[in-house]
PDB file of C-alpha atoms in Angstrom:
ATOM      1  CA  MET A  20      61.434 148.742 126.106  1.00  0.00           C
ATOM      2  CA  LYS A  21      61.857 149.320 122.385  1.00  0.00           C
ATOM      3  CA  ARG A  22      65.524 150.125 122.946  1.00  0.00           C
ATOM      4  CA  LYS A  23      66.092 146.802 124.755  1.00  0.00           C
ATOM      5  CA  ILE A  24      64.495 144.875 121.904  1.00  0.00           C
ATOM      6  CA  LEU A  25      66.683 146.649 119.349  1.00  0.00           C
ATOM      7  CA  THR A  26      69.793 145.956 121.449  1.00  0.00           C
ATOM      8  CA  VAL A  27      68.928 142.253 121.708  1.00  0.00           C
ATOM      9  CA  LEU A  28      68.222 142.037 117.973  1.00  0.00           C
ATOM     10  CA  ALA A  29      71.508 143.810 117.199  1.00  0.00           C
ATOM     11  CA  LEU A  30      73.408 141.370 119.432  1.00  0.00           C
ATOM     12  CA  LEU A  31      71.702 138.393 117.815  1.00  0.00           C
ATOM     13  CA  LEU A  32      72.431 139.724 114.356  1.00  0.00           C
ATOM     14  CA  GLY A  33      76.053 140.298 115.352  1.00  0.00           C
ATOM     15  CA  LEU A  34      76.376 136.740 116.693  1.00  0.00           C
ATOM     16  CA  VAL A  35      74.820 135.289 113.551  1.00  0.00           C
ATOM     17  CA  GLY A  36      77.178 137.355 111.409  1.00  0.00           C
ATOM     18  CA  LEU A  37      80.164 136.248 113.478  1.00  0.00           C
ATOM     19  CA  GLY A  38      79.052 132.621 113.128  1.00  0.00           C
ATOM     20  CA  VAL A  39      78.758 132.944 109.358  1.00  0.00           C
ATOM     21  CA  LEU A  40      82.152 134.642 109.204  1.00  0.00           C
ATOM     22  CA  LEU A  41      83.916 132.009 111.331  1.00  0.00           C
ATOM     23  CA  TYR A  42      82.167 128.915 109.944  1.00  0.00           C
ATOM     24  CA  PRO A  43      84.657 128.171 107.099  1.00  0.00           C
ATOM     25  CA  SER A  44      87.688 128.466 109.377  1.00  0.00           C
ATOM     26  CA  VAL A  45      86.219 126.336 112.151  1.00  0.00           C
ATOM     27  CA  SER A  46      84.931 123.724 109.718  1.00  0.00           C
ATOM     28  CA  ASN A  47      88.334 123.524 108.012  1.00  0.00           C
ATOM     29  CA  TRP A  48      90.107 123.141 111.363  1.00  0.00           C
ATOM     30  CA  ILE A  49      87.780 120.303 112.410  1.00  0.00           C
ATOM     31  CA  GLU A  50      88.233 118.477 109.088  1.00  0.00           C
ATOM     32  CA  GLN A  51      92.019 118.809 109.225  1.00  0.00           C
ATOM     33  CA  ALA A  52      92.041 117.350 112.734  1.00  0.00           C
ATOM     34  CA  LYS A  53      89.915 114.423 111.550  1.00  0.00           C
ATOM     35  CA  GLN A  54      92.202 113.860 108.547  1.00  0.00           C
ATOM     36  CA  ARG A  55      95.313 113.918 110.752  1.00  0.00           C
ATOM     37  CA  ARG A  56      93.803 111.198 112.963  1.00  0.00           C
ATOM     38  CA  GLN A  57      92.850 109.091 109.936  1.00  0.00           C
ATOM     39  CA  ILE A  58      96.311 109.439 108.376  1.00  0.00           C
ATOM     40  CA  ALA A  59      98.001 108.510 111.654  1.00  0.00           C
ATOM     41  CA  ALA A  60      95.779 105.429 112.000  1.00  0.00           C
ATOM     42  CA  TYR A  61      96.522 104.413 108.396  1.00  0.00           C
ATOM     43  CA  GLN A  62     100.273 104.841 108.857  1.00  0.00           C
ATOM     44  CA  GLU A  63     100.195 102.827 112.068  1.00  0.00           C
ATOM     45  CA  ALA A  64      98.255 100.028 110.386  1.00  0.00           C
ATOM     46  CA  GLN A  65     100.644 100.093 107.446  1.00  0.00           C
ATOM     47  CA  ALA A  66     103.674  99.883 109.755  1.00  0.00           C
ATOM     48  CA  GLN A  67     102.153  96.918 111.602  1.00  0.00           C
ATOM     49  CA  LEU A  68     101.388  95.203 108.316  1.00  0.00           C
ATOM     50  CA  GLU A  69     104.958  95.730 107.090  1.00  0.00           C
ATOM     51  CA  GLN A  70     106.321  94.247 110.324  1.00  0.00           C
ATOM     52  CA  LYS A  71     104.052  91.199 110.051  1.00  0.00           C
ATOM     53  CA  SER A  72     104.727  90.576 106.372  1.00  0.00           C
ATOM     54  CA  GLY A  73     108.446  89.933 106.811  1.00  0.00           C
ATOM     55  CA  LEU A  74     109.306  91.112 103.315  1.00  0.00           C
ATOM     56  CA  PRO A  75     112.505  93.091 103.883  1.00  0.00           C
ATOM     57  CA  CYS A  76     113.164  93.987 100.278  1.00  0.00           C
ATOM     58  CA  TRP A  77     109.798  95.646  99.613  1.00  0.00           C
ATOM     59  CA  LYS A  78     110.071  99.362  99.535  1.00  0.00           C
ATOM     60  CA  LYS A  79     107.379 101.556 101.007  1.00  0.00           C
ATOM     61  CA  PRO A  80     104.681 102.206  98.438  1.00  0.00           C
ATOM     62  CA  THR A  81     105.326 105.426  96.570  1.00  0.00           C
ATOM     63  CA  GLY A  82     102.150 105.545  94.541  1.00  0.00           C
ATOM     64  CA  ILE A  83     103.382 105.729  90.959  1.00  0.00           C
ATOM     65  CA  ILE A  84     106.498 103.925  89.745  1.00  0.00           C
ATOM     66  CA  ARG A  85     108.438 106.794  88.224  1.00  0.00           C
ATOM     67  CA  ASN A  86     111.104 104.980  86.172  1.00  0.00           C
ATOM     68  CA  TRP A  87     112.008 101.561  84.783  1.00  0.00           C
ATOM     69  CA  GLN A  88     114.801 101.048  87.290  1.00  0.00           C
ATOM     70  CA  SER A  89     112.401 101.106  90.243  1.00  0.00           C
ATOM     71  CA  LEU A  90     110.051  98.778  88.345  1.00  0.00           C
ATOM     72  CA  ALA A  91     112.940  96.355  87.830  1.00  0.00           C
ATOM     73  CA  SER A  92     113.905  96.466  91.518  1.00  0.00           C
ATOM     74  CA  VAL A  93     110.325  95.670  92.554  1.00  0.00           C
ATOM     75  CA  SER A  94     110.210  92.829  90.022  1.00  0.00           C
ATOM     76  CA  ILE A  95     113.533  91.377  91.233  1.00  0.00           C
ATOM     77  CA  CYS A  96     112.387  91.641  94.826  1.00  0.00           C
ATOM     78  CA  TRP A  97     109.167  89.815  93.987  1.00  0.00           C
ATOM     79  CA  GLU A  98     111.100  87.011  92.265  1.00  0.00           C
ATOM     80  CA  ARG A  99     113.373  86.612  95.319  1.00  0.00           C
ATOM     81  CA  GLN A 100     110.410  86.439  97.661  1.00  0.00           C
ATOM     82  CA  LYS A 101     108.577  83.996  95.396  1.00  0.00           C
ATOM     83  CA  ARG A 102     111.572  81.643  95.380  1.00  0.00           C
ATOM     84  CA  LYS A 103     111.998  81.955  99.139  1.00  0.00           C
ATOM     85  CA  HIS A 104     108.379  81.355 100.123  1.00  0.00           C
ATOM     86  CA  PHE A 105     107.041  79.055  97.399  1.00  0.00           C
TER      87      PHE A 105
END
């Protein structure tokens, strides 16, 4: 009887240890899957918005404007669109 109890406790301890060992990997995998779904939904919404907006000269947003030439092209594009729509 004592041997069965020790075997059960050893198995439980092993399962708890395995759970603690695998937790970071499993948690990371779940979060990456969630992030992939969110990014895909954002990109789809962005593509639909770009199709609806009808602004052909706007470039896709790049985050930071890296040089003055790209700033000038965005400014020129905005002026063209302003003249066309207003």
